[in-house]
Coordinates of C-alpha atoms and ligand atoms in Angstrom, one line a residue:
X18 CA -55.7 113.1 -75.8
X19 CA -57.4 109.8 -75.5
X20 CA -60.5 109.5 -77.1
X21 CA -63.2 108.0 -74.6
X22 CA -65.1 106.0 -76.4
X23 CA -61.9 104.0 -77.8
X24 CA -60.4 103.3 -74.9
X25 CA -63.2 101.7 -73.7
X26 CA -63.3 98.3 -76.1
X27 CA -63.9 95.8 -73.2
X28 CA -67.6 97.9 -72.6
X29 CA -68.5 95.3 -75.1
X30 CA -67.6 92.1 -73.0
X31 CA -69.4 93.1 -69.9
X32 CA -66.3 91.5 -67.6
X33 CA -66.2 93.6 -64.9
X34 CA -69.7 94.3 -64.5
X35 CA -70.8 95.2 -60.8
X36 CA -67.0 96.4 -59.2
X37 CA -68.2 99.5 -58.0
X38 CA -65.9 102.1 -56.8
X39 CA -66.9 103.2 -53.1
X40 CA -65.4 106.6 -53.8
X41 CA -65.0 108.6 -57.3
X42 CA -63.7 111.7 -57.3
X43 CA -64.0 113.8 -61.0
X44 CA -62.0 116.9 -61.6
X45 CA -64.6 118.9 -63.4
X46 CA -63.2 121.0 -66.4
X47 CA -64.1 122.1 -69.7
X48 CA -66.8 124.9 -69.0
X49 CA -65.6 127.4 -70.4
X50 CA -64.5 125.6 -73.4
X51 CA -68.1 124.1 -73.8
X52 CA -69.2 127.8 -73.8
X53 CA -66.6 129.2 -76.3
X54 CA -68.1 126.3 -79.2
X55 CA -71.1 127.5 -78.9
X56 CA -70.0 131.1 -78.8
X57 CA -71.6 131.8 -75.7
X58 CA -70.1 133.8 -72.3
X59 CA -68.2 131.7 -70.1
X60 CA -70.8 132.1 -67.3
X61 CA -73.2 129.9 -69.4
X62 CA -70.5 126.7 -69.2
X63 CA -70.1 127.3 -65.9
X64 CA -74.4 127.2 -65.8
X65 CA -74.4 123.9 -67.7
X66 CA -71.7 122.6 -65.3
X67 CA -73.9 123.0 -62.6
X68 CA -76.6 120.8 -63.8
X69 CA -74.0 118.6 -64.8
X70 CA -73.1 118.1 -61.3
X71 CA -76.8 117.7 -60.5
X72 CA -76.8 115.1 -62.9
X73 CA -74.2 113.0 -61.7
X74 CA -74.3 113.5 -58.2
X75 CA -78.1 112.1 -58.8
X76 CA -76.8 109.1 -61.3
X77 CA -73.8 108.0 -58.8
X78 CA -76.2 107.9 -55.9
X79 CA -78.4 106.0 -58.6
X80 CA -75.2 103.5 -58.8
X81 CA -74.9 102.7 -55.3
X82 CA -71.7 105.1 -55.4
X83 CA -70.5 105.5 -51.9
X84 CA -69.0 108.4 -51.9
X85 CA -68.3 111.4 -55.0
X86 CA -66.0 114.4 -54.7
X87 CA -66.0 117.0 -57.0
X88 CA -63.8 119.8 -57.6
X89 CA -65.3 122.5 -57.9
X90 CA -62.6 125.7 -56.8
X91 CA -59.3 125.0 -56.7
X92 CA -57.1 127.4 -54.5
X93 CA -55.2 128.4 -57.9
X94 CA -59.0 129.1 -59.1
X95 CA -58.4 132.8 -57.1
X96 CA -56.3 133.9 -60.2
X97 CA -59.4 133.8 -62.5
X98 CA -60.6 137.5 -63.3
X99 CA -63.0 138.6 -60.4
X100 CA -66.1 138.7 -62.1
X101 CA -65.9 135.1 -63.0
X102 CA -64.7 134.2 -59.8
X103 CA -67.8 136.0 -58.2
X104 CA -70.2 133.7 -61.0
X105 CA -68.5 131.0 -59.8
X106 CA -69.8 131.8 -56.2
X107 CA -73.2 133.1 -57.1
X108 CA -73.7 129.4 -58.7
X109 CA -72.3 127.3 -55.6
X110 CA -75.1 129.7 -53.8
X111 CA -77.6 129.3 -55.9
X112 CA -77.1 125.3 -55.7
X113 CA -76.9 124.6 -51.8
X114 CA -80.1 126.8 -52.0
X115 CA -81.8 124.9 -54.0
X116 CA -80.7 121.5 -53.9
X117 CA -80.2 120.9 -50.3
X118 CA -84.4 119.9 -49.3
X119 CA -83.4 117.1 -52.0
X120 CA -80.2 116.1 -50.2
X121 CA -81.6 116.3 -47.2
X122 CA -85.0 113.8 -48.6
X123 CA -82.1 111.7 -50.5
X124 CA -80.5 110.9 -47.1
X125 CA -77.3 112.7 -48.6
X126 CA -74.7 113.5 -46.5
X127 CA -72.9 116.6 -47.9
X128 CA -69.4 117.6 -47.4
X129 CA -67.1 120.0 -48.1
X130 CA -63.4 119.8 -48.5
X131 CA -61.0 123.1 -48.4
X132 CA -60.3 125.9 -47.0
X133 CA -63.9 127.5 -48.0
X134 CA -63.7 129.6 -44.7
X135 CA -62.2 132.0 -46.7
X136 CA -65.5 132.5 -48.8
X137 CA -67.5 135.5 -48.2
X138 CA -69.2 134.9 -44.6
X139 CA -72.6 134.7 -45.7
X140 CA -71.5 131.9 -48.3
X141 CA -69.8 130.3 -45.4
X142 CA -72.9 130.5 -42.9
X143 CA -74.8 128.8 -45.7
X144 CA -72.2 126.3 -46.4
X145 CA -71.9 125.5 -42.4
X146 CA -76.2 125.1 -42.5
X147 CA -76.3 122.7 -45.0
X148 CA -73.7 120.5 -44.0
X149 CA -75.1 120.5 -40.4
X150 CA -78.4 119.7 -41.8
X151 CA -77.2 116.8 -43.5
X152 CA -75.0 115.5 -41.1
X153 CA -77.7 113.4 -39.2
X154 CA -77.9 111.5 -42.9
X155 CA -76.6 108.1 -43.3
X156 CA -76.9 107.6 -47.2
X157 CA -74.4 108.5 -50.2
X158 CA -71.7 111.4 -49.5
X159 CA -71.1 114.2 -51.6
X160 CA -68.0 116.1 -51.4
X161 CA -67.6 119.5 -52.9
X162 CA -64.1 120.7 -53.0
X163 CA -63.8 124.1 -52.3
X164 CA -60.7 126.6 -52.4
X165 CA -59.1 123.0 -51.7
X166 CA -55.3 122.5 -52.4
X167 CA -54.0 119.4 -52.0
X168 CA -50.4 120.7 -51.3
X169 CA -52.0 122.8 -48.8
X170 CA -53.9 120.2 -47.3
X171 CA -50.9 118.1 -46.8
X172 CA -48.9 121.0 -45.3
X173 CA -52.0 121.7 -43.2
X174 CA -51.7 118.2 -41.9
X175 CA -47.5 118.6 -41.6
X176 CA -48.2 121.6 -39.5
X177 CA -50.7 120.0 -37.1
X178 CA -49.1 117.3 -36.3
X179 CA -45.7 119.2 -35.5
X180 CA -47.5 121.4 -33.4
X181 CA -48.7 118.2 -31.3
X182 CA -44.7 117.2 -31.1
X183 CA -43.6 120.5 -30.2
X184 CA -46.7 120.0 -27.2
X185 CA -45.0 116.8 -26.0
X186 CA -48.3 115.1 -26.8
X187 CA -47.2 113.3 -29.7
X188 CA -44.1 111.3 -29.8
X189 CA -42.7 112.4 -33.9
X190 CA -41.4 108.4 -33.9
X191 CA -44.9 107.4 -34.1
X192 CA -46.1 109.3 -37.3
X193 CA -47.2 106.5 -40.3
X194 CA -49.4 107.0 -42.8
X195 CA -52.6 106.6 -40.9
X196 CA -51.9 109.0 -38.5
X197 CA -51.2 111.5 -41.5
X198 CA -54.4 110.6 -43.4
X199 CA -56.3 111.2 -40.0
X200 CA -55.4 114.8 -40.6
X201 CA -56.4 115.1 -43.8
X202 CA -60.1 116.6 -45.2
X203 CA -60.6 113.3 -46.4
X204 CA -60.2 111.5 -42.8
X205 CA -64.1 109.9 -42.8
X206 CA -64.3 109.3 -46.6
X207 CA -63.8 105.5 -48.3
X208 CA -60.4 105.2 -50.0
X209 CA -60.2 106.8 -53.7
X210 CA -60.8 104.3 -56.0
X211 CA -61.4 106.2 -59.4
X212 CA -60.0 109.8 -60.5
X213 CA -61.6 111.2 -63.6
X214 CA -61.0 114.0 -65.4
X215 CA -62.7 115.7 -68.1
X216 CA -61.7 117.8 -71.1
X217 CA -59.0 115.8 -72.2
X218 CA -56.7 117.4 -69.9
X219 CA -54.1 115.4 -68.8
X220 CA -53.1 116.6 -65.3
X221 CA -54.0 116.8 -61.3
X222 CA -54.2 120.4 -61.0
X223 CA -53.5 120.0 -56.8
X224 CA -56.5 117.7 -56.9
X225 CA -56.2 114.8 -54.1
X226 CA -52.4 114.2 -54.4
X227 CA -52.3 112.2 -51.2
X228 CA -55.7 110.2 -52.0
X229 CA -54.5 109.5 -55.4
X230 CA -51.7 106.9 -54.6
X231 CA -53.4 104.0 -56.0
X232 CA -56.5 105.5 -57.2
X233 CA -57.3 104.3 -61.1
X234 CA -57.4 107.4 -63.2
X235 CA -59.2 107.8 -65.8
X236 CA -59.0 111.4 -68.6
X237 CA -61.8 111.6 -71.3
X238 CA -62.3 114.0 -73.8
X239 CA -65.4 114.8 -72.7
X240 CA -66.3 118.6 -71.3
X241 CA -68.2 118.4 -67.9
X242 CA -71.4 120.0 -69.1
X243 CA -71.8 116.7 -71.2
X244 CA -70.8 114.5 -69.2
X245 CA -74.0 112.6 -67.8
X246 CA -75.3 109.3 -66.5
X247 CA -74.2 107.3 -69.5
X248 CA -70.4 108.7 -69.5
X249 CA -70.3 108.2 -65.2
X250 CA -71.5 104.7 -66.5
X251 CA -68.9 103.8 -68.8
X252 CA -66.4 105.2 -66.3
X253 CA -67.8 102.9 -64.1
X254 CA -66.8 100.1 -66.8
X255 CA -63.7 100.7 -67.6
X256 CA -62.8 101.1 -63.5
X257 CA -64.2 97.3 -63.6
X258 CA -62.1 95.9 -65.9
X259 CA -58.6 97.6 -64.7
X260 CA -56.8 95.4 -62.7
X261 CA -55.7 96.7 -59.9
X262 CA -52.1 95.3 -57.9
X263 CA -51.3 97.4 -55.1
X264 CA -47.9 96.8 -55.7
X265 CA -48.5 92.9 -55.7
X266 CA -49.0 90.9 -58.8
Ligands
IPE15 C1 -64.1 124.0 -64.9 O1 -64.2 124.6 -66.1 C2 -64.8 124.8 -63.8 C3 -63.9 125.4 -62.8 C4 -62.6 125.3 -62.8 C5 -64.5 126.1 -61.8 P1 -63.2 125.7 -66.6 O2 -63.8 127.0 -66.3 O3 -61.8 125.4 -66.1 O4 -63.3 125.4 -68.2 P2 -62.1 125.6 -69.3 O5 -61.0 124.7 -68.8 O6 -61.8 127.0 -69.3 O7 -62.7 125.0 -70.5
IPE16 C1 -59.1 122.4 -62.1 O1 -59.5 122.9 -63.3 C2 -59.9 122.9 -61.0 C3 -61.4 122.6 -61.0 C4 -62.0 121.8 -61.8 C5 -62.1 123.2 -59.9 P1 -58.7 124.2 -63.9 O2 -59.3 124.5 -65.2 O3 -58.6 125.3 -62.9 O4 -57.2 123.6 -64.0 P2 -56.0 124.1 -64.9 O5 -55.7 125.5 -64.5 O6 -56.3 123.9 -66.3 O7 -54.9 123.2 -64.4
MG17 MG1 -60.2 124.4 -66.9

């Protein structure tokens, strides 16, 4: 694990200072484990993890953040016990509910990537509403990944595009990269600058594997329900002072 703080030595210098990344993305772990220090149930982590992401989405719109994307239920997610599973979605309720007047007064524009469809219909219907009713907005997206897969995702966008072929309305020859990435959940989102992770986990876990090519990446110790405006800062940072090649020099 690399600790945060000491990875971060150029903070100091201030060289970097105002590269922003259009779009972050944060694979948000470590609820649970937040919970279990303070011997507490997992459904409190999971509690503090939601104002966590209240936190941040407020701080990166703060920043002049373009876009953020959070993960927030992986399709693996489904092999969790039930009843945490069912927390999981009483809390994603519980949050559209009550945070989407503010979205809608922030001039948010709220997203959702996934295959949430396969949520219980009434969680659906509300999901539907409140990305309708921010759709007219013009200001900082928020993403919430939801039963999302990457490998899914890219198989999704495999399939479409064969079925086109197999139509005669697409000629297979033609297929590049931007065509692919058209079919992706991520078609009207800025390019992924920055992935972070939290919890000192050093892995994707089917998070963005397409998006990710030349994202910077960034794993820190810290457990999401700590992570706040400060930390999203100092990610911010360290993203300026990478130097980024594309493959060039
Ligand atoms: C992340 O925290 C939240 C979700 C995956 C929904 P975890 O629940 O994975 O927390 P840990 O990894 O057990 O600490
Ligand atoms: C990744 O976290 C998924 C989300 C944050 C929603 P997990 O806790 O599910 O990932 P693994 O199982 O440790 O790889
Ligand atoms: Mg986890």
């Amino acid at each position: 694990m690399r600790p945060f703080a000491a990875s971060a030595p150029e903070l100091v210098t201030g060289k970097g200072a105002g590269v922003l990344p259009r779009h972050v993305a944060i694979i948000m772990d470590g609820n649970g484990r937040w919970a279990k220090q303070r011997h507490w149930p997992r459904f409190a982590g999971h509690k503090q993890g939601v104002e966590a992401v209240r936190r941040i989405a407020r701080a990166a719109r703060a920043m002049g953040i373009e876009a953020l994307t959070l993960y927030a239920f992986s399709s693996e997610n489904w092999r969790r016990p039930e009843s945490e599973v069912s927390d999981l979605m009483g809390l994603l309720r519980l949050f559209i509910r009550n945070d989407l007047d503010e979205m809608v007064r922030d001039n948010v524009q709220l997203r959702v990537i996934g295959d949430y469809r396969r949520f219980a219909p009434d969680l659906v219907a509300l999901i539907d509403t409140a990305v309708a009713r921010t759709a007219v907005n013009t200001g900082p997206i928020l993403v919430i990944a939801l039963n999302y897969g990457a490998q899914a995702e890219i198989a999704a966008a495999a399939r479409r595009l064969a079925e086109r072929a197999q139509a005669g309305t697409l000629d297979p020859a033609t297929i590049d990269e931007a065509m692919f990435e058209d079919e992706l959940d991520t078609r009207d989102l800025p390019p992924l600058d920055l992935l972070i992770r939290t919890s000192g986990e050093v892995r994707l876990s089917n998070f963005l594997l397409w998006q990710a090519a030349y994202a910077e990446l960034l794993f820190v110790d810290t457990l999401w329900p700590d992570f706040d405006a400060d930390t999203l800062a100092a990610a911010v940072e360290i993203f300026g002072q990478r130097q980024r090649r594309f493959g060039g020099l």
